[in-house]
PDB file of C-alpha atoms and ligand atoms in Angstrom:
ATOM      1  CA  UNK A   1       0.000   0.000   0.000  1.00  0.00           C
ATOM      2  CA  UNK A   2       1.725   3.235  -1.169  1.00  0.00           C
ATOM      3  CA  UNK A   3       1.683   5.776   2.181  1.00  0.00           C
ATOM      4  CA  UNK A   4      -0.352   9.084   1.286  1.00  0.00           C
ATOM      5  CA  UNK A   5       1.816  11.383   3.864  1.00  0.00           C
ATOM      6  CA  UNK A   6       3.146  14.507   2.845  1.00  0.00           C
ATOM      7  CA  UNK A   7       6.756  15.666   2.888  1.00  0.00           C
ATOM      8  CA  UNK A   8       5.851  17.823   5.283  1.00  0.00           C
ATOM      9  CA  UNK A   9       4.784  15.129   7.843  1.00  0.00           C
ATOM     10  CA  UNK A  10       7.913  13.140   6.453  1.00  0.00           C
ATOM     11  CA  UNK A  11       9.992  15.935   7.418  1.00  0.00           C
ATOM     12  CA  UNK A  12       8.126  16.541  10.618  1.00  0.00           C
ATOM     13  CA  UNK A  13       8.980  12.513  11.850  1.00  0.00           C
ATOM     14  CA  UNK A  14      12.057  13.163  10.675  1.00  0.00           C
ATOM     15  CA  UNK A  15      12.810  16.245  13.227  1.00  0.00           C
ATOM     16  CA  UNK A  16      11.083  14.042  15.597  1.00  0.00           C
ATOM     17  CA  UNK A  17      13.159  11.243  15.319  1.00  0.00           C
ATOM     18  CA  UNK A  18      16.616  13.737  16.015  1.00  0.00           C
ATOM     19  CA  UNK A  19      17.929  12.654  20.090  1.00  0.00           C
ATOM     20  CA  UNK A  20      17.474  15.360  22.289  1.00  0.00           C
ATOM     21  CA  UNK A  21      20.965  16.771  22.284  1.00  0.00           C
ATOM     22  CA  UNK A  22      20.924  17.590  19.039  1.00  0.00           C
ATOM     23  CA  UNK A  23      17.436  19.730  19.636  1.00  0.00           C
ATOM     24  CA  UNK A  24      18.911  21.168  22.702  1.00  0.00           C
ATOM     25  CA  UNK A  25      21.787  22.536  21.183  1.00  0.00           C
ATOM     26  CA  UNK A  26      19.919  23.467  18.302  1.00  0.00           C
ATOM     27  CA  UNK A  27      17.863  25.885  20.714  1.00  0.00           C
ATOM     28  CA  UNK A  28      21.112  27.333  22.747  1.00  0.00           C
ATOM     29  CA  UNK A  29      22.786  28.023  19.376  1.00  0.00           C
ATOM     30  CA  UNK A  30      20.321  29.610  17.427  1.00  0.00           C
ATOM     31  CA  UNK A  31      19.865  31.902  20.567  1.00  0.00           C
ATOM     32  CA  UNK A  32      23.748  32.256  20.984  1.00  0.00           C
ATOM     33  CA  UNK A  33      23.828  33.633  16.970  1.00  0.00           C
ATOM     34  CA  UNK A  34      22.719  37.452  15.294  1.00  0.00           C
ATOM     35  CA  UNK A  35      18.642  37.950  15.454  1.00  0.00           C
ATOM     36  CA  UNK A  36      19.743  38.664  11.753  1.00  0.00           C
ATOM     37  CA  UNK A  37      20.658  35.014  10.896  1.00  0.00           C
ATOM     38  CA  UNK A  38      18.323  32.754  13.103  1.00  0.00           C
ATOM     39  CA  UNK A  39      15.607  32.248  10.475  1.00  0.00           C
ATOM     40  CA  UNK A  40      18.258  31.299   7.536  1.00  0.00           C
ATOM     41  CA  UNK A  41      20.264  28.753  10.457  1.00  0.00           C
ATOM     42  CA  UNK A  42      17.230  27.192  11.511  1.00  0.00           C
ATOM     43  CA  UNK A  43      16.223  26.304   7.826  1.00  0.00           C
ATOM     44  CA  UNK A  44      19.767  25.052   7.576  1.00  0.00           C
ATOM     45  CA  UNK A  45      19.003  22.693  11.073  1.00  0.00           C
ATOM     46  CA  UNK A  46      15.824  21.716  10.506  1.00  0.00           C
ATOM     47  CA  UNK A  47      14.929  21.251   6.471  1.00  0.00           C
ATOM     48  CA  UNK A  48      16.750  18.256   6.300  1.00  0.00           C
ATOM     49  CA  UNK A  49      18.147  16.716   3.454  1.00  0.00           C
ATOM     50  CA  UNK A  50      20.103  19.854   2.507  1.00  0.00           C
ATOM     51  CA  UNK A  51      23.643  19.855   1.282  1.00  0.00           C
ATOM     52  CA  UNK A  52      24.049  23.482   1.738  1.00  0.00           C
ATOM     53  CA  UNK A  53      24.737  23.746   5.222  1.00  0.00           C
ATOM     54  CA  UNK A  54      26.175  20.922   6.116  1.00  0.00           C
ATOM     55  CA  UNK A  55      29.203  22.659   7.672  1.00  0.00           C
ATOM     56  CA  UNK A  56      26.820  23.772  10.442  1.00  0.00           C
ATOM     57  CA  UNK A  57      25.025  20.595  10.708  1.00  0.00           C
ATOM     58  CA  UNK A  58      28.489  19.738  11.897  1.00  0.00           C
ATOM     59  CA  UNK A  59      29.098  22.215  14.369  1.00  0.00           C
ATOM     60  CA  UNK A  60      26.127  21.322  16.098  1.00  0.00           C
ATOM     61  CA  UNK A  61      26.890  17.675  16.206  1.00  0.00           C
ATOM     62  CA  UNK A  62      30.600  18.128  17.889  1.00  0.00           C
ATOM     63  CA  UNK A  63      28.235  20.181  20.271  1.00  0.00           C
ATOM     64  CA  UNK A  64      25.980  17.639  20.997  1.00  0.00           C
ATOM     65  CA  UNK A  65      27.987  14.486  21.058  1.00  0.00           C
ATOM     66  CA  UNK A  66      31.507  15.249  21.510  1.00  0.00           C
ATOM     67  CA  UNK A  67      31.602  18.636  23.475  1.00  0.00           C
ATOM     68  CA  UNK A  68      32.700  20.906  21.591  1.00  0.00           C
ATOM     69  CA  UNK A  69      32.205  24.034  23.671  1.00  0.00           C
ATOM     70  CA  UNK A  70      29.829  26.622  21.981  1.00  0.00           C
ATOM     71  CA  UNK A  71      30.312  30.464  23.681  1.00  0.00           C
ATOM     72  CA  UNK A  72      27.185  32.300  25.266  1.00  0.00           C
ATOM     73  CA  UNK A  73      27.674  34.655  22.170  1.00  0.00           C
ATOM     74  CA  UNK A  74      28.509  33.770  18.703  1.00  0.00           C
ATOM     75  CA  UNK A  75      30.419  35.648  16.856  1.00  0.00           C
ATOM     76  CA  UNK A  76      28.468  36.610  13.954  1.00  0.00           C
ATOM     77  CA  UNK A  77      31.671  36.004  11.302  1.00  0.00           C
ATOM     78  CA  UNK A  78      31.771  32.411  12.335  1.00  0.00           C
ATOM     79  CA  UNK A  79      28.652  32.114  11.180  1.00  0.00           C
ATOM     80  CA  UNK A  80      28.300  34.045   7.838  1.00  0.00           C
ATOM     81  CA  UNK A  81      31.168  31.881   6.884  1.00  0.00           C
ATOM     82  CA  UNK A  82      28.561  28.885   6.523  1.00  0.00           C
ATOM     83  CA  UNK A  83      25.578  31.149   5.246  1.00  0.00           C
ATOM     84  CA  UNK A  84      27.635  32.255   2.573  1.00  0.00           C
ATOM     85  CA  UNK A  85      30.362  29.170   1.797  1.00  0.00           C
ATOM     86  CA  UNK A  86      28.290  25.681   1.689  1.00  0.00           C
ATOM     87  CA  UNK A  87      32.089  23.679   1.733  1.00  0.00           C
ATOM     88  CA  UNK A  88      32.461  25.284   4.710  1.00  0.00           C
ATOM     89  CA  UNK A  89      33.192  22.916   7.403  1.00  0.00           C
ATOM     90  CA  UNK A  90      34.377  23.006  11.149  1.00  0.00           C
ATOM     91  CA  UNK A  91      37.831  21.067  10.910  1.00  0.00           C
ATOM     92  CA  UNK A  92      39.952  23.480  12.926  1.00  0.00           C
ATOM     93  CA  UNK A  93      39.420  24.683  16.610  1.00  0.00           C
ATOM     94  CA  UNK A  94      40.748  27.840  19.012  1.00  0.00           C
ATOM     95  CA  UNK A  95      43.705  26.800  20.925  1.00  0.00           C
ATOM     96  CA  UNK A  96      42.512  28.507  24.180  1.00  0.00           C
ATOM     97  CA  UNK A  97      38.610  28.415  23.856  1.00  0.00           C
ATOM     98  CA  UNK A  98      38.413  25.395  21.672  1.00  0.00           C
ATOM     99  CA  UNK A  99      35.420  27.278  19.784  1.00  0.00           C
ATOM    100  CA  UNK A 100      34.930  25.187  16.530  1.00  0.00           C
ATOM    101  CA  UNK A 101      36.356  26.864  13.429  1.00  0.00           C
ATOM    102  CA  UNK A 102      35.391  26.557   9.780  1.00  0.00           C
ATOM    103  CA  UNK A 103      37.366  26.216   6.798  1.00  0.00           C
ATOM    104  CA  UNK A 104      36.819  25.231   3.135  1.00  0.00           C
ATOM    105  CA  UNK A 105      38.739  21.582   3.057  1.00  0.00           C
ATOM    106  CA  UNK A 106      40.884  20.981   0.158  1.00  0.00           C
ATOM    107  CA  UNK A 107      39.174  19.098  -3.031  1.00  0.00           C
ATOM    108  CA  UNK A 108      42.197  17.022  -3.423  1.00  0.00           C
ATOM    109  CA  UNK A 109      42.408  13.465  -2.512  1.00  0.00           C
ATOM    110  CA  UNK A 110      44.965  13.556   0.369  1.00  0.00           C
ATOM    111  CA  UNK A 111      43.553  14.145   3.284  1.00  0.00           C
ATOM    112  CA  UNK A 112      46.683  15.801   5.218  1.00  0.00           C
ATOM    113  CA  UNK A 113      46.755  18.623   2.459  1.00  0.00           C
ATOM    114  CA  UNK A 114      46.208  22.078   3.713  1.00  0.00           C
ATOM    115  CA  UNK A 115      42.602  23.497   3.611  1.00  0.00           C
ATOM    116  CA  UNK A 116      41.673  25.515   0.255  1.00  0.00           C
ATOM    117  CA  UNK A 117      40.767  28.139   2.494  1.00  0.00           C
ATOM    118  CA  UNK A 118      41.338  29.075   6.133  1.00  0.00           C
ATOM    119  CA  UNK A 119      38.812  31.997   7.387  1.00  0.00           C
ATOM    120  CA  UNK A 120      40.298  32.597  10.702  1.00  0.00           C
ATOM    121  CA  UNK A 121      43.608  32.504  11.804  1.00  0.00           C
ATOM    122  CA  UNK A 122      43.097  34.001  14.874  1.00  0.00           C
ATOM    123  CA  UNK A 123      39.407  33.197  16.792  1.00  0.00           C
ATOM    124  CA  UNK A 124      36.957  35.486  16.562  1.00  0.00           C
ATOM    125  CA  UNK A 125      36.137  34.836  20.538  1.00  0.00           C
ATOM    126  CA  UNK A 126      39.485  35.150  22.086  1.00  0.00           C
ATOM    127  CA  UNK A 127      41.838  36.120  19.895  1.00  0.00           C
ATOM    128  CA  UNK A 128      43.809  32.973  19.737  1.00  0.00           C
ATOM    129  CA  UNK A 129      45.557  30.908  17.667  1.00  0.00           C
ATOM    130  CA  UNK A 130      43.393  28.501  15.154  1.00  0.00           C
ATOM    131  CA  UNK A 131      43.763  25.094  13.536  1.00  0.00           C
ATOM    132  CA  UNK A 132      43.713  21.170  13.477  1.00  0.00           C
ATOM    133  CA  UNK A 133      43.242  19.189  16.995  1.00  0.00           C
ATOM    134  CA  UNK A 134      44.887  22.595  18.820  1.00  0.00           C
ATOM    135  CA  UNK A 135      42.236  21.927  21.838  1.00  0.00           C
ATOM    136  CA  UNK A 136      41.201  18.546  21.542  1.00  0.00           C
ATOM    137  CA  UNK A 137      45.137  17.784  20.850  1.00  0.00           C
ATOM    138  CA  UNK A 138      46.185  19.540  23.898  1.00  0.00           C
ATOM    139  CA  UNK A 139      43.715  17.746  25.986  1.00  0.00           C
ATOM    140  CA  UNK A 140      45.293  13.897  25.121  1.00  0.00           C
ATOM    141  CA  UNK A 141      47.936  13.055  27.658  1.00  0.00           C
TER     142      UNK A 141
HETATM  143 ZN1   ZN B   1      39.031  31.074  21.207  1.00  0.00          ZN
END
């Protein structure tokens, strides 16, 4: 028997089926960001599948499950990165903070190549320095 629900209610199980840390964080974040961006992140979390957007998707999940702090204000540059660059993806971290920081990875094959692009050198939260595993790495003795 071929189902008769919408994609709407499709999508709606689909939210429903998320585990709660990934709502909760949802929630904190979106609060955390600029009034200016909240409707166009919450598309991005919630109007699943989306390719566009899945740099942030990200983000939120080394929130959720791997904690990955998140500041109680976030800056709004960290965020326009992955409104405006869909490749963008959270592979590098603040040193001191350990704020989650996006770049665009390189298209190449090897995996150890440098990023195409780095946005932030220095984080936009504390002014330190930015890259691979500098928080998690420092944490691992
Ligand atoms: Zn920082």
């Amino acid at each position: 028997m071929v189902s008769e629900r919408s994609n709407k209610q499709i999508g709606q199980e689909s939210t429903n089926r998320l585990p709660d840390e990934w709502r909760n964080v949802c929630e904190q974040f979106v609060k955390r960001i600029s009034p200016a961006h909240r409707t166009a992140v919450r598309r991005i979390l919630h109007d699943r599948p989306c390719a566009a957007g899945s740099g942030l998707r990200s983000w939120i999940e080394a929130v959720a499950f791997r904690h990955s702090p998140l500041p109680v204000r976030i800056p709004t540059p960290l965020v326009r990165t992955y409104l405006i660059d869909p490749e963008a993806v959270p592979l590098h971290e603040c040193e001191q903070c350990g704020i989650a920081i996006p770049v665009r990875p390189n298209r190449s094959a090897d995996p150890e190549d440098e990023p195409e692009l780095v946005y932030f050198n220095e984080c936009p939260v504390c002014h330190s320095r930015t890259g691979p595993f500098l928080y998690r790495g420092s944490r691992i003795v």
